[in-house]
mmCIF file of N, CA, C and O in Angstrom:
data_model
loop_
_atom_site.group_PDB
_atom_site.id
_atom_site.type_symbol
_atom_site.label_atom_id
_atom_site.label_comp_id
_atom_site.label_asym_id
_atom_site.label_seq_id
_atom_site.Cartn_x
_atom_site.Cartn_y
_atom_site.Cartn_z
ATOM 1 N N MET A 46 -303.283 -59.959 -161.827
ATOM 2 C CA MET A 46 -304.148 -60.906 -161.159
ATOM 3 C C MET A 46 -303.801 -60.903 -159.678
ATOM 4 O O MET A 46 -302.663 -61.083 -159.302
ATOM 5 N N ALA A 47 -304.767 -60.737 -158.861
ATOM 6 C CA ALA A 47 -304.548 -60.726 -157.413
ATOM 7 C C ALA A 47 -304.683 -62.142 -156.873
ATOM 8 O O ALA A 47 -305.611 -62.854 -157.190
ATOM 9 N N THR A 48 -303.704 -62.519 -156.058
ATOM 10 C CA THR A 48 -303.746 -63.858 -155.477
ATOM 11 C C THR A 48 -304.134 -63.820 -154.018
ATOM 12 O O THR A 48 -304.262 -64.844 -153.383
ATOM 13 N N GLY A 49 -304.258 -62.623 -153.476
ATOM 14 C CA GLY A 49 -304.639 -62.504 -152.086
ATOM 15 C C GLY A 49 -303.472 -62.542 -151.127
ATOM 16 O O GLY A 49 -303.659 -62.468 -149.930
ATOM 17 N N THR A 50 -302.249 -62.636 -151.657
ATOM 18 C CA THR A 50 -301.093 -62.703 -150.776
ATOM 19 C C THR A 50 -300.359 -61.379 -150.665
ATOM 20 O O THR A 50 -299.442 -61.246 -149.872
ATOM 21 N N SER A 51 -300.739 -60.400 -151.449
ATOM 22 C CA SER A 51 -300.022 -59.127 -151.397
ATOM 23 C C SER A 51 -300.420 -58.323 -150.165
ATOM 24 O O SER A 51 -301.453 -58.541 -149.560
ATOM 25 N N ASN A 52 -299.584 -57.361 -149.828
ATOM 26 C CA ASN A 52 -299.832 -56.495 -148.684
ATOM 27 C C ASN A 52 -300.629 -55.252 -149.074
ATOM 28 O O ASN A 52 -300.807 -54.365 -148.263
ATOM 29 N N PHE A 53 -301.052 -55.165 -150.303
ATOM 30 C CA PHE A 53 -301.757 -53.986 -150.793
ATOM 31 C C PHE A 53 -303.163 -54.383 -151.235
ATOM 32 O O PHE A 53 -303.374 -54.760 -152.382
ATOM 33 N N PRO A 54 -304.132 -54.292 -150.333
ATOM 34 C CA PRO A 54 -305.482 -54.776 -150.646
ATOM 35 C C PRO A 54 -306.341 -53.783 -151.429
ATOM 36 O O PRO A 54 -307.534 -53.749 -151.273
ATOM 37 N N HIS A 55 -305.732 -52.974 -152.281
ATOM 38 C CA HIS A 55 -306.491 -51.974 -153.022
ATOM 39 C C HIS A 55 -307.385 -52.650 -154.057
ATOM 40 O O HIS A 55 -306.970 -53.576 -154.745
ATOM 41 N N GLN A 56 -308.593 -52.184 -154.159
ATOM 42 C CA GLN A 56 -309.526 -52.676 -155.155
ATOM 43 C C GLN A 56 -309.432 -51.770 -156.382
ATOM 44 O O GLN A 56 -309.095 -50.600 -156.265
ATOM 45 N N PRO A 57 -309.741 -52.280 -157.567
ATOM 46 C CA PRO A 57 -309.659 -51.455 -158.771
ATOM 47 C C PRO A 57 -310.463 -50.158 -158.671
ATOM 48 O O PRO A 57 -310.042 -49.135 -159.172
ATOM 49 N N ILE A 58 -311.605 -50.196 -158.011
ATOM 50 C CA ILE A 58 -312.424 -48.989 -157.912
ATOM 51 C C ILE A 58 -311.675 -47.869 -157.206
ATOM 52 O O ILE A 58 -311.863 -46.695 -157.498
ATOM 53 N N ASP A 59 -310.769 -48.220 -156.291
ATOM 54 C CA ASP A 59 -309.966 -47.206 -155.623
ATOM 55 C C ASP A 59 -309.131 -46.416 -156.627
ATOM 56 O O ASP A 59 -309.004 -45.209 -156.518
ATOM 57 N N THR A 60 -308.577 -47.113 -157.583
ATOM 58 C CA THR A 60 -307.777 -46.463 -158.619
ATOM 59 C C THR A 60 -308.637 -45.525 -159.438
ATOM 60 O O THR A 60 -308.262 -44.372 -159.681
ATOM 61 N N TYR A 61 -309.775 -46.006 -159.866
ATOM 62 C CA TYR A 61 -310.657 -45.180 -160.692
ATOM 63 C C TYR A 61 -311.157 -43.968 -159.916
ATOM 64 O O TYR A 61 -311.211 -42.867 -160.446
ATOM 65 N N THR A 62 -311.499 -44.184 -158.677
ATOM 66 C CA THR A 62 -311.981 -43.080 -157.841
ATOM 67 C C THR A 62 -310.892 -42.035 -157.658
ATOM 68 O O THR A 62 -311.146 -40.838 -157.775
ATOM 69 N N ARG A 63 -309.693 -42.488 -157.373
ATOM 70 C CA ARG A 63 -308.574 -41.560 -157.168
ATOM 71 C C ARG A 63 -308.261 -40.781 -158.445
ATOM 72 O O ARG A 63 -308.073 -39.569 -158.406
ATOM 73 N N LEU A 64 -308.208 -41.451 -159.571
ATOM 74 C CA LEU A 64 -307.927 -40.759 -160.828
ATOM 75 C C LEU A 64 -309.045 -39.792 -161.198
ATOM 76 O O LEU A 64 -308.787 -38.680 -161.670
ATOM 77 N N ALA A 65 -310.291 -40.183 -160.956
ATOM 78 C CA ALA A 65 -311.416 -39.280 -161.222
ATOM 79 C C ALA A 65 -311.312 -38.041 -160.344
ATOM 80 O O ALA A 65 -311.555 -36.921 -160.807
ATOM 81 N N HIS A 66 -310.940 -38.248 -159.092
ATOM 82 C CA HIS A 66 -310.767 -37.110 -158.178
ATOM 83 C C HIS A 66 -309.683 -36.166 -158.700
ATOM 84 O O HIS A 66 -309.853 -34.945 -158.704
ATOM 85 N N LEU A 67 -308.553 -36.735 -159.133
ATOM 86 C CA LEU A 67 -307.478 -35.908 -159.663
ATOM 87 C C LEU A 67 -307.925 -35.137 -160.905
ATOM 88 O O LEU A 67 -307.592 -33.963 -161.077
ATOM 89 N N LEU A 68 -308.671 -35.798 -161.765
ATOM 90 C CA LEU A 68 -309.118 -35.149 -163.005
ATOM 91 C C LEU A 68 -310.146 -34.062 -162.758
ATOM 92 O O LEU A 68 -310.219 -33.081 -163.503
ATOM 93 N N HIS A 69 -310.953 -34.217 -161.703
ATOM 94 C CA HIS A 69 -312.010 -33.240 -161.434
ATOM 95 C C HIS A 69 -311.624 -32.166 -160.425
ATOM 96 O O HIS A 69 -312.367 -31.216 -160.221
ATOM 97 N N SER A 70 -310.461 -32.324 -159.800
ATOM 98 C CA SER A 70 -310.030 -31.298 -158.851
ATOM 99 C C SER A 70 -309.339 -30.170 -159.620
ATOM 100 O O SER A 70 -308.736 -30.399 -160.666
ATOM 101 N N PRO A 71 -309.458 -28.974 -159.090
ATOM 102 C CA PRO A 71 -308.835 -27.853 -159.802
ATOM 103 C C PRO A 71 -307.301 -27.957 -159.756
ATOM 104 O O PRO A 71 -306.723 -28.275 -158.726
ATOM 105 N N ALA A 72 -306.690 -27.731 -160.892
ATOM 106 C CA ALA A 72 -305.233 -27.710 -160.987
ATOM 107 C C ALA A 72 -304.822 -26.341 -161.505
ATOM 108 O O ALA A 72 -305.530 -25.755 -162.333
ATOM 109 N N PRO A 73 -303.717 -25.834 -161.014
ATOM 110 C CA PRO A 73 -303.285 -24.510 -161.457
ATOM 111 C C PRO A 73 -303.124 -24.427 -162.977
ATOM 112 O O PRO A 73 -303.438 -23.413 -163.573
ATOM 113 N N ASP A 74 -302.641 -25.492 -163.583
ATOM 114 C CA ASP A 74 -302.487 -25.507 -165.032
ATOM 115 C C ASP A 74 -302.426 -26.949 -165.529
ATOM 116 O O ASP A 74 -302.415 -27.890 -164.751
ATOM 117 N N ARG A 75 -302.372 -27.086 -166.819
ATOM 118 C CA ARG A 75 -302.381 -28.410 -167.440
ATOM 119 C C ARG A 75 -301.150 -29.220 -167.026
ATOM 120 O O ARG A 75 -301.236 -30.417 -166.780
ATOM 121 N N GLU A 76 -300.004 -28.579 -166.968
ATOM 122 C CA GLU A 76 -298.780 -29.278 -166.597
ATOM 123 C C GLU A 76 -298.845 -29.808 -165.167
ATOM 124 O O GLU A 76 -298.399 -30.927 -164.884
ATOM 125 N N ALA A 77 -299.426 -29.045 -164.263
ATOM 126 C CA ALA A 77 -299.581 -29.490 -162.875
ATOM 127 C C ALA A 77 -300.490 -30.718 -162.807
ATOM 128 O O ALA A 77 -300.220 -31.649 -162.042
ATOM 129 N N LEU A 78 -301.550 -30.733 -163.589
ATOM 130 C CA LEU A 78 -302.451 -31.882 -163.624
ATOM 131 C C LEU A 78 -301.717 -33.118 -164.139
ATOM 132 O O LEU A 78 -301.820 -34.199 -163.562
ATOM 133 N N LEU A 79 -300.955 -32.957 -165.200
ATOM 134 C CA LEU A 79 -300.202 -34.086 -165.736
ATOM 135 C C LEU A 79 -299.170 -34.588 -164.727
ATOM 136 O O LEU A 79 -298.958 -35.792 -164.599
ATOM 137 N N ASP A 80 -298.546 -33.667 -164.002
ATOM 138 C CA ASP A 80 -297.599 -34.067 -162.962
ATOM 139 C C ASP A 80 -298.288 -34.883 -161.880
ATOM 140 O O ASP A 80 -297.755 -35.892 -161.408
ATOM 141 N N ARG A 81 -299.470 -34.458 -161.463
ATOM 142 C CA ARG A 81 -300.234 -35.194 -160.439
ATOM 143 C C ARG A 81 -300.590 -36.594 -160.926
ATOM 144 O O ARG A 81 -300.462 -37.572 -160.193
ATOM 145 N N LEU A 82 -301.080 -36.679 -162.154
ATOM 146 C CA LEU A 82 -301.461 -37.976 -162.709
ATOM 147 C C LEU A 82 -300.246 -38.893 -162.839
ATOM 148 O O LEU A 82 -300.317 -40.077 -162.512
ATOM 149 N N TYR A 83 -299.148 -38.347 -163.316
ATOM 150 C CA TYR A 83 -297.930 -39.139 -163.470
ATOM 151 C C TYR A 83 -297.448 -39.661 -162.115
ATOM 152 O O TYR A 83 -297.087 -40.831 -161.980
ATOM 153 N N GLU A 84 -297.469 -38.807 -161.119
ATOM 154 C CA GLU A 84 -297.061 -39.217 -159.769
ATOM 155 C C GLU A 84 -297.965 -40.327 -159.240
ATOM 156 O O GLU A 84 -297.495 -41.309 -158.650
ATOM 157 N N GLU A 85 -299.258 -40.196 -159.446
ATOM 158 C CA GLU A 85 -300.210 -41.215 -158.992
ATOM 159 C C GLU A 85 -299.966 -42.546 -159.708
ATOM 160 O O GLU A 85 -299.970 -43.612 -159.085
ATOM 161 N N LEU A 86 -299.743 -42.496 -161.000
ATOM 162 C CA LEU A 86 -299.490 -43.720 -161.756
ATOM 163 C C LEU A 86 -298.186 -44.389 -161.325
ATOM 164 O O LEU A 86 -298.129 -45.615 -161.201
ATOM 165 N N LEU A 87 -297.150 -43.609 -161.072
ATOM 166 C CA LEU A 87 -295.898 -44.177 -160.588
ATOM 167 C C LEU A 87 -296.069 -44.844 -159.224
ATOM 168 O O LEU A 87 -295.528 -45.926 -158.974
ATOM 169 N N THR A 88 -296.841 -44.209 -158.356
ATOM 170 C CA THR A 88 -297.106 -44.782 -157.038
ATOM 171 C C THR A 88 -297.817 -46.120 -157.173
ATOM 172 O O THR A 88 -297.442 -47.114 -156.538
ATOM 173 N N ARG A 89 -298.832 -46.148 -158.010
ATOM 174 C CA ARG A 89 -299.596 -47.392 -158.179
ATOM 175 C C ARG A 89 -298.771 -48.475 -158.869
ATOM 176 O O ARG A 89 -298.874 -49.651 -158.534
ATOM 177 N N GLU A 90 -297.933 -48.072 -159.813
ATOM 178 C CA GLU A 90 -297.065 -49.035 -160.477
ATOM 179 C C GLU A 90 -296.076 -49.633 -159.475
ATOM 180 O O GLU A 90 -295.839 -50.842 -159.479
ATOM 181 N N SER A 91 -295.528 -48.810 -158.606
ATOM 182 C CA SER A 91 -294.597 -49.294 -157.582
ATOM 183 C C SER A 91 -295.282 -50.276 -156.638
ATOM 184 O O SER A 91 -294.713 -51.306 -156.267
ATOM 185 N N ARG A 92 -296.499 -49.964 -156.245
ATOM 186 C CA ARG A 92 -297.255 -50.867 -155.361
ATOM 187 C C ARG A 92 -297.543 -52.194 -156.044
ATOM 188 O O ARG A 92 -297.426 -53.258 -155.435
ATOM 189 N N ALA A 93 -297.927 -52.135 -157.307
ATOM 190 C CA ALA A 93 -298.219 -53.361 -158.050
ATOM 191 C C ALA A 93 -296.958 -54.213 -158.205
ATOM 192 O O ALA A 93 -296.994 -55.437 -158.052
ATOM 193 N N TYR A 94 -295.848 -53.568 -158.484
ATOM 194 C CA TYR A 94 -294.572 -54.269 -158.622
ATOM 195 C C TYR A 94 -294.198 -54.948 -157.306
ATOM 196 O O TYR A 94 -293.835 -56.127 -157.277
ATOM 197 N N ALA A 95 -294.301 -54.209 -156.206
ATOM 198 C CA ALA A 95 -293.989 -54.767 -154.891
ATOM 199 C C ALA A 95 -294.930 -55.917 -154.548
ATOM 200 O O ALA A 95 -294.509 -56.945 -154.007
ATOM 201 N N ALA A 96 -296.195 -55.767 -154.867
ATOM 202 C CA ALA A 96 -297.173 -56.828 -154.582
ATOM 203 C C ALA A 96 -296.842 -58.076 -155.391
ATOM 204 O O ALA A 96 -296.954 -59.197 -154.889
ATOM 205 N N GLY A 97 -296.412 -57.889 -156.623
ATOM 206 C CA GLY A 97 -296.033 -59.033 -157.460
ATOM 207 C C GLY A 97 -294.851 -59.779 -156.863
ATOM 208 O O GLY A 97 -294.823 -61.008 -156.831
ATOM 209 N N TRP A 98 -293.850 -59.042 -156.372
ATOM 210 C CA TRP A 98 -292.704 -59.685 -155.733
ATOM 211 C C TRP A 98 -293.126 -60.389 -154.458
ATOM 212 O O TRP A 98 -292.662 -61.496 -154.162
ATOM 213 N N THR A 99 -294.001 -59.786 -153.699
ATOM 214 C CA THR A 99 -294.485 -60.418 -152.471
ATOM 215 C C THR A 99 -295.197 -61.721 -152.802
ATOM 216 O O THR A 99 -294.981 -62.749 -152.156
ATOM 217 N N ASP A 100 -296.051 -61.685 -153.835
ATOM 218 C CA ASP A 100 -296.758 -62.896 -154.258
ATOM 219 C C ASP A 100 -295.769 -63.975 -154.719
ATOM 220 O O ASP A 100 -295.904 -65.141 -154.372
ATOM 221 N N ALA A 101 -294.774 -63.560 -155.501
ATOM 222 C CA ALA A 101 -293.790 -64.519 -156.016
ATOM 223 C C ALA A 101 -292.974 -65.130 -154.881
ATOM 224 O O ALA A 101 -292.722 -66.345 -154.874
ATOM 225 N N LEU A 102 -292.550 -64.324 -153.937
ATOM 226 C CA LEU A 102 -291.769 -64.848 -152.808
ATOM 227 C C LEU A 102 -292.612 -65.766 -151.934
ATOM 228 O O LEU A 102 -292.113 -66.817 -151.476
ATOM 229 N N THR A 103 -293.848 -65.418 -151.723
ATOM 230 C CA THR A 103 -294.741 -66.283 -150.938
ATOM 231 C C THR A 103 -294.907 -67.621 -151.631
ATOM 232 O O THR A 103 -294.856 -68.685 -150.987
ATOM 233 N N GLU A 104 -295.111 -67.599 -152.928
ATOM 234 C CA GLU A 104 -295.284 -68.833 -153.693
ATOM 235 C C GLU A 104 -294.001 -69.667 -153.646
ATOM 236 O O GLU A 104 -294.046 -70.893 -153.472
ATOM 237 N N ALA A 105 -292.844 -69.040 -153.787
ATOM 238 C CA ALA A 105 -291.566 -69.762 -153.746
ATOM 239 C C ALA A 105 -291.359 -70.417 -152.389
ATOM 240 O O ALA A 105 -290.908 -71.561 -152.309
ATOM 241 N N ARG A 106 -291.707 -69.723 -151.337
ATOM 242 C CA ARG A 106 -291.578 -70.301 -149.986
ATOM 243 C C ARG A 106 -292.531 -71.477 -149.807
ATOM 244 O O ARG A 106 -292.199 -72.471 -149.188
ATOM 245 N N ARG A 107 -293.729 -71.345 -150.343
ATOM 246 C CA ARG A 107 -294.723 -72.408 -150.227
ATOM 247 C C ARG A 107 -294.230 -73.658 -150.960
ATOM 248 O O ARG A 107 -294.357 -74.778 -150.464
ATOM 249 N N VAL A 108 -293.661 -73.486 -152.124
ATOM 250 C CA VAL A 108 -293.194 -74.619 -152.934
ATOM 251 C C VAL A 108 -292.031 -75.333 -152.264
ATOM 252 O O VAL A 108 -291.938 -76.552 -152.315
ATOM 253 N N ARG A 109 -291.153 -74.584 -151.598
ATOM 254 C CA ARG A 109 -289.985 -75.188 -150.934
ATOM 255 C C ARG A 109 -290.370 -76.060 -149.759
ATOM 256 O O ARG A 109 -289.630 -76.944 -149.367
ATOM 257 N N ARG A 110 -291.495 -75.821 -149.137
ATOM 258 C CA ARG A 110 -291.884 -76.581 -147.936
ATOM 259 C C ARG A 110 -292.404 -77.929 -148.248
ATOM 260 O O ARG A 110 -292.730 -78.485 -149.108
#
């Protein structure tokens, strides 16, 4: 759930567009494609995790005031 406080304003369509691009772009082999997808998913997971911490810290600061 996006609260609007994260530093990563990516919209869901960006994810779908990026994954579709990866799936439709030529890859040397199946393993290379899986590596690309895995790397993309890890990147997005890291961003989501960081955004969650940013949201949590913002909320904690707001509550303390």
